[in-house]
CSV table of C-alpha atoms and ligand atoms in Angstrom, one decimal:
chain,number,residue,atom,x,y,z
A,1,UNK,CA,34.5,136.0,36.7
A,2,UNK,CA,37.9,134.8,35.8
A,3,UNK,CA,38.4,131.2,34.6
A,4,UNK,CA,41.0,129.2,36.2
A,5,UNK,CA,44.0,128.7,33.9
A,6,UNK,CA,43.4,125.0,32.7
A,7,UNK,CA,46.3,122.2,34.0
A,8,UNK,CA,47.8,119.6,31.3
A,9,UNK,CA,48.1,116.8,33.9
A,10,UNK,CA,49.0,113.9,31.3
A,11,UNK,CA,51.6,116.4,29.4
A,12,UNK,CA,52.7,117.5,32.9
A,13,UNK,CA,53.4,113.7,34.1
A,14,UNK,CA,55.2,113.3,30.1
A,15,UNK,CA,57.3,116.4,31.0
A,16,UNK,CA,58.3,115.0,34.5
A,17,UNK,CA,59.4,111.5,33.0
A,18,UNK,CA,60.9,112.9,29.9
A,19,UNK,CA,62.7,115.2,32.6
A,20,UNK,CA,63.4,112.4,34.9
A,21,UNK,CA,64.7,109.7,33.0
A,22,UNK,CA,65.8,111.0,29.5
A,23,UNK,CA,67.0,114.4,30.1
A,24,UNK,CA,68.0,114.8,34.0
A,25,UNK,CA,69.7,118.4,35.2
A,26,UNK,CA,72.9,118.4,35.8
A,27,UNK,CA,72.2,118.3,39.7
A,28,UNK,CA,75.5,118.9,41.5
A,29,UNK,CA,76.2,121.7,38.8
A,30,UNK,CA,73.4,122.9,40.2
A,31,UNK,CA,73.0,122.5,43.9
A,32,UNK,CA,76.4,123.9,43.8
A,33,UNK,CA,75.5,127.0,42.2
A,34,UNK,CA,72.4,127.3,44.3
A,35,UNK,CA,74.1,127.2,47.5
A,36,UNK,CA,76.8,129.8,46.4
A,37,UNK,CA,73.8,132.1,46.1
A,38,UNK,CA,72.4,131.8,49.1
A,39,UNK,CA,75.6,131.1,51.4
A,40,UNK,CA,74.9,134.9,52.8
A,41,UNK,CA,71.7,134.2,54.3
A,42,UNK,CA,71.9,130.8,55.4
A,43,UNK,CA,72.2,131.0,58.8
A,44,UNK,CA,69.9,133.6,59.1
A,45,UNK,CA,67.1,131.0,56.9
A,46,UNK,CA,68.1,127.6,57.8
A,47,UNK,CA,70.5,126.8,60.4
A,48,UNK,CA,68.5,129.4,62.9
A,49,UNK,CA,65.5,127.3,62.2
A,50,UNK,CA,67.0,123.8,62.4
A,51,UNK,CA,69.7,124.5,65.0
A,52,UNK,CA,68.0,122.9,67.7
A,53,UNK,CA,67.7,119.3,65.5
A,54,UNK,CA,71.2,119.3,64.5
A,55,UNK,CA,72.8,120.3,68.1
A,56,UNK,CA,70.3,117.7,69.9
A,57,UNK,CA,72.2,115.1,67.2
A,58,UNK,CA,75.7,116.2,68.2
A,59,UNK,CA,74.7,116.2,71.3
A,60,UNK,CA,73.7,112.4,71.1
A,61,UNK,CA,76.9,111.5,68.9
A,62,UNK,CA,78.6,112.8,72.2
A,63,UNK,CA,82.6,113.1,70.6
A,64,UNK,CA,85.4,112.4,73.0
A,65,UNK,CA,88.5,114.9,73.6
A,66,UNK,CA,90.9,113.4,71.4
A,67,UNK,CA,88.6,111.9,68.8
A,68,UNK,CA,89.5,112.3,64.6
A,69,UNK,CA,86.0,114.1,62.9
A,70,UNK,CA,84.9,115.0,59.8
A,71,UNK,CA,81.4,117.1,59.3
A,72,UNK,CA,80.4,116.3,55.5
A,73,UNK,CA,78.0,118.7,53.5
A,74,UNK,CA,79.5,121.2,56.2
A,75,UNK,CA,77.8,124.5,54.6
A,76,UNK,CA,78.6,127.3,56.7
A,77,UNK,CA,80.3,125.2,59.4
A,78,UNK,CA,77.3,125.0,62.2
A,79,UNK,CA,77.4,121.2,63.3
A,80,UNK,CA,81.6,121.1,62.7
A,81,UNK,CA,82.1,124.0,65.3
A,82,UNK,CA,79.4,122.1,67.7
A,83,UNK,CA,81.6,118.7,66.8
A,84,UNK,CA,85.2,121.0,67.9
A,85,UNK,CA,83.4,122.0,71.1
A,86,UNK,CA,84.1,118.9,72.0
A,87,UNK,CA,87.1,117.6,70.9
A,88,UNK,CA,90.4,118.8,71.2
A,89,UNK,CA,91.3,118.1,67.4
A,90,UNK,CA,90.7,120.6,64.0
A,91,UNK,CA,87.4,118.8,62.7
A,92,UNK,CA,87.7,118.8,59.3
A,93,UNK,CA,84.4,120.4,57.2
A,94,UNK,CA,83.7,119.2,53.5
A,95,UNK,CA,81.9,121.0,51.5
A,96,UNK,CA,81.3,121.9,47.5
A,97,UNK,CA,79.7,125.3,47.9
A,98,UNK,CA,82.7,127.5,48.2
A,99,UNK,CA,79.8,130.5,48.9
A,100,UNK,CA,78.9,128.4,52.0
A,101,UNK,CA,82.8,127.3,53.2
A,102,UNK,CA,83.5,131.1,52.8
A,103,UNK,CA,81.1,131.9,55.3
A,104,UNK,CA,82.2,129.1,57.2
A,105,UNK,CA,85.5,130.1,57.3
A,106,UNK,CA,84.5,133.4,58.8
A,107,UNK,CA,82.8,131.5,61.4
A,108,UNK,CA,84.6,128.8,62.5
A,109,UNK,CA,88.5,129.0,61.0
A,110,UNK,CA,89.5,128.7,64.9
A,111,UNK,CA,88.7,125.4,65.3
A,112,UNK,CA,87.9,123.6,61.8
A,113,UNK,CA,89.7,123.3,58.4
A,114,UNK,CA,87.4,123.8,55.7
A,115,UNK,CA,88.0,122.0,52.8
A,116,UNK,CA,86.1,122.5,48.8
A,117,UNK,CA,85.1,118.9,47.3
A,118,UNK,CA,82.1,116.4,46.4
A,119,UNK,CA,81.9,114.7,49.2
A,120,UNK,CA,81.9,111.2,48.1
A,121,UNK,CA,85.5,112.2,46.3
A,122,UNK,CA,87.0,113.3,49.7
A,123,UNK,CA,85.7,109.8,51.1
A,124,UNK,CA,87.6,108.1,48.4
A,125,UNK,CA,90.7,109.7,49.0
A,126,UNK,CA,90.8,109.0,52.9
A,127,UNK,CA,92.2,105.8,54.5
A,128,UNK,CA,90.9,103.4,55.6
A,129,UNK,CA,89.6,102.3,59.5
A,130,UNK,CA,91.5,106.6,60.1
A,131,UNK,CA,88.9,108.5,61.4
A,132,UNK,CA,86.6,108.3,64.8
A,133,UNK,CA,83.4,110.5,64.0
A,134,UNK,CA,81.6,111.6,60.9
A,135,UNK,CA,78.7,113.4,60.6
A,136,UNK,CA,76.3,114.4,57.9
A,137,UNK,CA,74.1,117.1,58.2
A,138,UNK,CA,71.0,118.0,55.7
A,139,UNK,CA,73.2,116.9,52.8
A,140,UNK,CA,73.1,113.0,52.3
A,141,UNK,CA,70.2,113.0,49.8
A,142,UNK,CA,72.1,115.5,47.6
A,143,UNK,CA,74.7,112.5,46.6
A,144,UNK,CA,74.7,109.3,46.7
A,145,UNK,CA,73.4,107.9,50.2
A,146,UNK,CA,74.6,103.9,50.0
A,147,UNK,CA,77.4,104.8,48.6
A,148,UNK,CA,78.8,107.3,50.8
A,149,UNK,CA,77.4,105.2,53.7
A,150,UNK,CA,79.9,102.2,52.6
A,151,UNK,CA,82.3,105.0,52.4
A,152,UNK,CA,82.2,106.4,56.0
A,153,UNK,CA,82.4,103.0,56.8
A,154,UNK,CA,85.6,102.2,55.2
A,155,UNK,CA,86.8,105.3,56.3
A,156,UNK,CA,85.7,105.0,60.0
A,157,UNK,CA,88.0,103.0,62.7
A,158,UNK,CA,86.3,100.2,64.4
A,159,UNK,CA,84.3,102.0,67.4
A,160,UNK,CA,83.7,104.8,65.1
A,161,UNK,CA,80.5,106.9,64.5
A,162,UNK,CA,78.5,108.0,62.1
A,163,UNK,CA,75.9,110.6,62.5
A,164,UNK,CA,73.2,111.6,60.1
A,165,UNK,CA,69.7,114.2,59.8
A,166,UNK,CA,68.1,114.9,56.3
A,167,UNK,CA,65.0,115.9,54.9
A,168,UNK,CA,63.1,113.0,54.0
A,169,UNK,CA,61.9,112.7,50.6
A,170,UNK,CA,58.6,113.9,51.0
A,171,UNK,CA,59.8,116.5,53.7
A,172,UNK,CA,57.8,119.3,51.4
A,173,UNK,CA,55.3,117.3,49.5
A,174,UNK,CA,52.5,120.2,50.1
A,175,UNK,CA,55.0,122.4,48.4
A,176,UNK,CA,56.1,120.1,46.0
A,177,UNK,CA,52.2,119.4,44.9
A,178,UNK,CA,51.5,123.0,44.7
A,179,UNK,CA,54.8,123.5,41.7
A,180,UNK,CA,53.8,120.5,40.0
A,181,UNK,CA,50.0,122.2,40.0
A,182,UNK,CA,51.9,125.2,38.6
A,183,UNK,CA,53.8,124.1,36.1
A,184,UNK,CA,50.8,121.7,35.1
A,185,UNK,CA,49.3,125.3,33.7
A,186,UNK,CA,53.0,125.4,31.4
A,187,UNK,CA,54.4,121.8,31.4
A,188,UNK,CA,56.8,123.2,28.7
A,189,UNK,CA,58.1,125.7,31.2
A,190,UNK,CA,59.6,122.5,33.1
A,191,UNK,CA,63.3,122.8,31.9
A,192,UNK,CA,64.9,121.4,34.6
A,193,UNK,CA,64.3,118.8,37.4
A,194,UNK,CA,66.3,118.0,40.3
A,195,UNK,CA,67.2,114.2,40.7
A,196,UNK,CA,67.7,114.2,44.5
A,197,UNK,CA,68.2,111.0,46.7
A,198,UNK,CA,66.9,112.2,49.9
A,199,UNK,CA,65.3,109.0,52.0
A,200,UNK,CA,62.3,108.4,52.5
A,201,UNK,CA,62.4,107.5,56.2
A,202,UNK,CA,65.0,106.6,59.5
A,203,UNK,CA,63.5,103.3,58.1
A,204,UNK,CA,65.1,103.0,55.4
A,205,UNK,CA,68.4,104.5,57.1
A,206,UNK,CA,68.3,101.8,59.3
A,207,UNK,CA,68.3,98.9,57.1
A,208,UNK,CA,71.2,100.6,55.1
A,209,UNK,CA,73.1,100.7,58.7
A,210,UNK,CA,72.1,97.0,58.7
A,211,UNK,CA,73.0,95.8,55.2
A,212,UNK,CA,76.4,97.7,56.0
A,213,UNK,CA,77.1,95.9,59.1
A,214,UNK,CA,76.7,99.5,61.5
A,215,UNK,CA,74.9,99.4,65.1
A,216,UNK,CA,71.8,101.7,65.0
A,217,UNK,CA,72.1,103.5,68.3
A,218,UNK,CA,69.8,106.5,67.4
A,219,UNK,CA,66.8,106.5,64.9
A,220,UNK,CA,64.3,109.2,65.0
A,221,UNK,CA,61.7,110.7,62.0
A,222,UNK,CA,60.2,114.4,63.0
A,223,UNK,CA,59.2,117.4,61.2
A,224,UNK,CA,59.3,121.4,61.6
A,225,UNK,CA,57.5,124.3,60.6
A,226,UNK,CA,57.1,128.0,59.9
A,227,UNK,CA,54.4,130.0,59.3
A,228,UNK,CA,54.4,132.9,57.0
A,229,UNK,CA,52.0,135.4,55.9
A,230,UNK,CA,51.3,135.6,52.3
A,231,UNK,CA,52.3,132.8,49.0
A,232,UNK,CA,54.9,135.7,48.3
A,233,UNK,CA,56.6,135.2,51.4
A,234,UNK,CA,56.6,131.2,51.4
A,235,UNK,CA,58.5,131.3,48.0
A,236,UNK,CA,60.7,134.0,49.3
A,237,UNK,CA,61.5,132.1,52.6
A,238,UNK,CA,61.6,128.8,50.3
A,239,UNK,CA,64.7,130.2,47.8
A,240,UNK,CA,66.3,131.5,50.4
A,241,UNK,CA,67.0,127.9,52.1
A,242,UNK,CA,68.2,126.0,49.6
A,243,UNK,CA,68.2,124.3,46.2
A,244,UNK,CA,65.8,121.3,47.1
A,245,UNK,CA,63.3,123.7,48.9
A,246,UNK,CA,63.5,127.1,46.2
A,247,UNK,CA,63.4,124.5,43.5
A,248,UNK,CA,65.7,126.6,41.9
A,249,UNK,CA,66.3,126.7,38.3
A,250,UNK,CA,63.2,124.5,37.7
A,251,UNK,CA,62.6,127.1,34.6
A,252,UNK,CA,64.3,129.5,32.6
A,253,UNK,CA,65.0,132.8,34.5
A,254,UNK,CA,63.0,134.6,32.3
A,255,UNK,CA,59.7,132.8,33.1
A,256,UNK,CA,61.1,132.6,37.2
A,257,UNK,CA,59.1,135.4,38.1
A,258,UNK,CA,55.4,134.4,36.1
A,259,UNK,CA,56.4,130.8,37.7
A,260,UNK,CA,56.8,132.1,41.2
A,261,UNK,CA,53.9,134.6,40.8
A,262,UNK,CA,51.4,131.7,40.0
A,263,UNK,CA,53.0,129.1,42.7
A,264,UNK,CA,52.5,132.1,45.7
A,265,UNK,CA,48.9,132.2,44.3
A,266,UNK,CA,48.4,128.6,44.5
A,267,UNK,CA,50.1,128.0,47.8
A,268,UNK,CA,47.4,130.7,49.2
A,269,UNK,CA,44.4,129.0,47.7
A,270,UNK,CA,45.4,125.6,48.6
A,271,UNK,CA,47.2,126.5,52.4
A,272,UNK,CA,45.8,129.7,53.4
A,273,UNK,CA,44.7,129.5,57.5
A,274,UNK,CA,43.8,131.9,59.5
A,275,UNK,CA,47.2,132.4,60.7
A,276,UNK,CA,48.8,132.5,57.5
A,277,UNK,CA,50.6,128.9,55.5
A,278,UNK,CA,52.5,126.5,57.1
A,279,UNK,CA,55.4,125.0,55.7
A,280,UNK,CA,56.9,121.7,57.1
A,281,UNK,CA,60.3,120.3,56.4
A,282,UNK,CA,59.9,116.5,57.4
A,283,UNK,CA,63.4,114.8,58.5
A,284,UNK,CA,64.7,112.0,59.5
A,285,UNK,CA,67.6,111.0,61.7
A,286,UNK,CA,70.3,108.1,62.7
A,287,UNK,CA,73.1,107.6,64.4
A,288,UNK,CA,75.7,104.4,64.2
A,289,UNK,CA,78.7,102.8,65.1
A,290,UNK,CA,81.2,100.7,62.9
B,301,SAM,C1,71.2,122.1,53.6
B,301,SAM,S1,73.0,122.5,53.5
B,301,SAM,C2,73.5,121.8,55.0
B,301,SAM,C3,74.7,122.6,55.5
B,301,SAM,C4,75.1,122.2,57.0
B,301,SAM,N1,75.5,120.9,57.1
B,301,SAM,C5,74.0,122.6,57.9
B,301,SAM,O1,73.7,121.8,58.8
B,301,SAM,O2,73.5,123.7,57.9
B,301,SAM,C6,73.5,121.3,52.3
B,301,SAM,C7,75.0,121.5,51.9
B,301,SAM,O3,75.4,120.3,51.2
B,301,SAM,C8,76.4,120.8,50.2
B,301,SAM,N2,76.5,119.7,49.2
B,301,SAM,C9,75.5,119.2,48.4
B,301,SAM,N3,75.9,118.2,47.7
B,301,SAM,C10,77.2,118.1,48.0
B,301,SAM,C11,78.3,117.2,47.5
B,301,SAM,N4,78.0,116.2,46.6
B,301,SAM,N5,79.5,117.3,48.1
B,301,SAM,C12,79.8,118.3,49.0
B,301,SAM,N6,78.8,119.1,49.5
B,301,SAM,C13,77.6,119.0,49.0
B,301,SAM,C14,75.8,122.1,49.8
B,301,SAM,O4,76.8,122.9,49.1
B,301,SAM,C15,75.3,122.7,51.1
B,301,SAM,O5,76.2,123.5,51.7
């Protein structure tokens, strides 16, 4: 019979904090760099999945005809063309990923202006009390959440909105337990880990509303899921939608494929039903007004 490879939990847990704290990845560089790689096959992945959460919260923020909007972490330009149903106006999509604003620019040029920046950088440079609506969709946790909160509401005019759906920080925590169990057979293969700032909870979004002097309106936690067939196909589907999910560059490219091999195994013997593994993105949602 084959013995289990053996797991180095305490050098593991070492790795993690030395990773963490001492050495963190360069995280935009990144994120960036993961989302030009995937920018093809993002609609197909993610937006077709989660369409139905993000128009449900454009439909809630509700924009008027002649209202001023900017859709932050725009990616291929899904929630600023629902935002320019709406409104008579260009809305204005922000974006880093110039893979994901090329494809939104073959979506959506009619009716949005596409710009490339960090989006906390774009904030900066806009006036204050200018614009009516801004939304942010699946990207907050990536930057710096308070901070771009007290932003968009600087930037906002009195009456404004400001709309917001994430993954929560646990959104994939069978998935994430499943690559720490793997690289707890290589700790050393660990080169790289992603300091995300996604919230834990509408919770937490609320009292950051509060503490910024914004009216909750809308509050909601959820979660989605998919079901695929084999461990190959989870980490297949899981690249493909992004650089907190793929955990992408979490080793060297050469040991990718052992590390991805192993983690397909593991997801199997841990998740394995009869109709296959499910994987559920947990999210959570606000909406509020200056
Ligand atoms: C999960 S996608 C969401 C895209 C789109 N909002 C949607 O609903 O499909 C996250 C996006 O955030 C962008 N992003 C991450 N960090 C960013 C930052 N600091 N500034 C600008 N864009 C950023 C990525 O390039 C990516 O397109």
């Amino acid at each position: 019979m084959n013995k289990k490879p053996r797991k180095h939990f305490f050098r593991m847990m070492a790795r993690t904090a030395y990773l963490f704290f001492i050495k963190p990845a360069d995280c935009s560089g990144l994120v960036k760099k993961s989302y030009d790689r995937i920018s093809d096959n993002y609609d197909e992945t993610w937006t077709g999945h989660m369409r139905d959460l993000t128009e449900s919260l454009i439909n809630k923020l509700n924009p008027k005809q002649d209202d001023i909007c900017i859709d932050l972490t725009c990616g291929t330009g899904f929630a600023s063309n629902l935002i320019a149903e709406k409104t008579q106006n260009t809305v204005v999509g922000v974006d880093s990923s110039e893979g994901m604003l090329t494809q939104a620019r073959k979506n959506y040029d009619h009716n949005c202006n596409f710009i490339q920046a960090d989006i906390l950088e774009y904030l900066k440079k806009q006036d204050s009390s200018s614009v009516d609506i801004i939304a942010c969709c699946w990207g907050l946790g990536y930057s710096k959440p308070f901070t771009v909160l007290r932003q968009i509401k600087r930037v906002l005019k009195p009456g404004g909105k400001v709309a917001i759906i994430d993954n929560s920080l646990f959104s994939l925590r069978e998935i994430i337990y499943c690559s720490f169990l793997t690289f707890a057979e290589h700790p050393g293969k660990l080169r790289n880990l992603m300091r995300f700032k996604f919230l834990p909870n509408s919770w937490i979004l609320r009292v950051m509303f509060r503490m910024l002097n914004l009216k909750t309106s809308y509050s909601a936690n959820g979660n989605k899921s998919y079901t695929v067939d084999s461990g190959k196909a989870a980490i297949n589907r899981l690249r493909a939608t992004g650089a907190a999910a793929g955990f992408e560059y979490a080793s060297d490219e050469e040991d990718e494929e052992q590390i991805f091999k192993r983690f397909a195994e593991i997801i199997e013997e841990k998740h394995m039903a009869h109709n296959g593994i499910t994987v559920t993105h947990r999210y959570l949602a606000g909406i509020a007004q200056k």
